[in-house]
Amino acid sequence: MQITKDTLIGELLRMDINTAELLMGAGMHCVGCPSSQGESLEEACMVHGISCDKLVAVINEYFEKKNA
């Protein structure tokens, strides 16, 4: 499983609800907000001043370890 900057927050949470911890750890405390569900990771990162490339790498690393 691999995500990109274009992955929607809602889609990511449906893939694995535990990714909410990764998002919140990066400073995205609004993952429970209904409007965030339709935002891409890139859009959410821009709003929160977070490096999207780093966050995508962290989430993909999580999925790699989980599926190993």
Short mmCIF file of C-alpha atoms in Angstrom, two decimals:
data_model
loop_
_atom_site.label_atom_id
_atom_site.label_comp_id
_atom_site.label_asym_id
_atom_site.label_seq_id
_atom_site.Cartn_x
_atom_site.Cartn_y
_atom_site.Cartn_z
CA MET A 1 0.00 0.00 0.00
CA GLN A 2 1.40 3.38 -1.00
CA ILE A 3 -0.03 6.86 -0.55
CA THR A 4 0.73 10.12 -2.34
CA LYS A 5 0.22 13.84 -1.80
CA ASP A 6 -3.11 13.44 -3.60
CA THR A 7 -4.46 10.86 -1.15
CA LEU A 8 -7.52 12.22 0.63
CA ILE A 9 -7.49 12.35 4.43
CA GLY A 10 -10.76 10.40 4.57
CA GLU A 11 -9.38 7.74 2.21
CA LEU A 12 -6.23 7.41 4.30
CA LEU A 13 -8.22 6.98 7.51
CA ARG A 14 -10.38 4.31 5.85
CA MET A 15 -7.21 2.45 4.80
CA ASP A 16 -6.01 2.40 8.41
CA ILE A 17 -7.56 4.38 11.25
CA ASN A 18 -4.24 4.24 13.11
CA THR A 19 -2.82 6.75 10.64
CA ALA A 20 -4.80 9.36 12.58
CA GLU A 21 -2.07 9.16 15.23
CA LEU A 22 0.57 9.95 12.59
CA LEU A 23 -1.42 12.90 11.30
CA MET A 24 -2.04 14.27 14.79
CA GLY A 25 1.61 13.73 15.68
CA ALA A 26 2.54 15.91 12.71
CA GLY A 27 0.26 18.69 13.96
CA MET A 28 -3.00 17.90 12.15
CA HIS A 29 -5.39 17.85 15.09
CA CYS A 30 -8.41 18.38 12.84
CA VAL A 31 -8.54 14.84 11.39
CA GLY A 32 -11.94 14.33 12.97
CA CYS A 33 -13.40 17.41 11.30
CA PRO A 34 -15.84 16.44 8.53
CA SER A 35 -14.36 18.97 6.09
CA SER A 36 -10.88 17.47 6.44
CA GLN A 37 -12.12 14.17 5.01
CA GLY A 38 -12.25 15.64 1.50
CA GLU A 39 -8.86 17.35 1.66
CA SER A 40 -5.78 15.86 0.07
CA LEU A 41 -2.69 15.41 2.21
CA GLU A 42 -1.04 18.18 0.20
CA GLU A 43 -3.89 20.62 0.90
CA ALA A 44 -3.93 19.77 4.61
CA CYS A 45 -0.15 20.12 4.87
CA MET A 46 -0.27 23.55 3.23
CA VAL A 47 -2.89 24.75 5.72
CA HIS A 48 -0.87 23.45 8.68
CA GLY A 49 2.60 24.45 7.43
CA ILE A 50 3.80 20.85 7.37
CA SER A 51 6.20 19.30 4.85
CA CYS A 52 4.00 17.03 2.77
CA ASP A 53 6.94 15.06 1.39
CA LYS A 54 8.08 14.20 4.93
CA LEU A 55 4.60 13.25 6.08
CA VAL A 56 3.99 11.05 3.03
CA ALA A 57 7.33 9.33 3.67
CA VAL A 58 6.44 8.70 7.34
CA ILE A 59 3.03 7.26 6.44
CA ASN A 60 4.44 5.07 3.66
CA GLU A 61 7.12 3.82 6.07
CA TYR A 62 4.37 2.95 8.55
CA PHE A 63 2.53 0.92 5.87
CA GLU A 64 5.77 -0.83 4.81
CA LYS A 65 6.50 -1.92 8.38
CA LYS A 66 2.89 -2.93 8.96
CA ASN A 67 2.79 -5.08 5.83
CA ALA A 68 6.25 -6.63 6.31
#
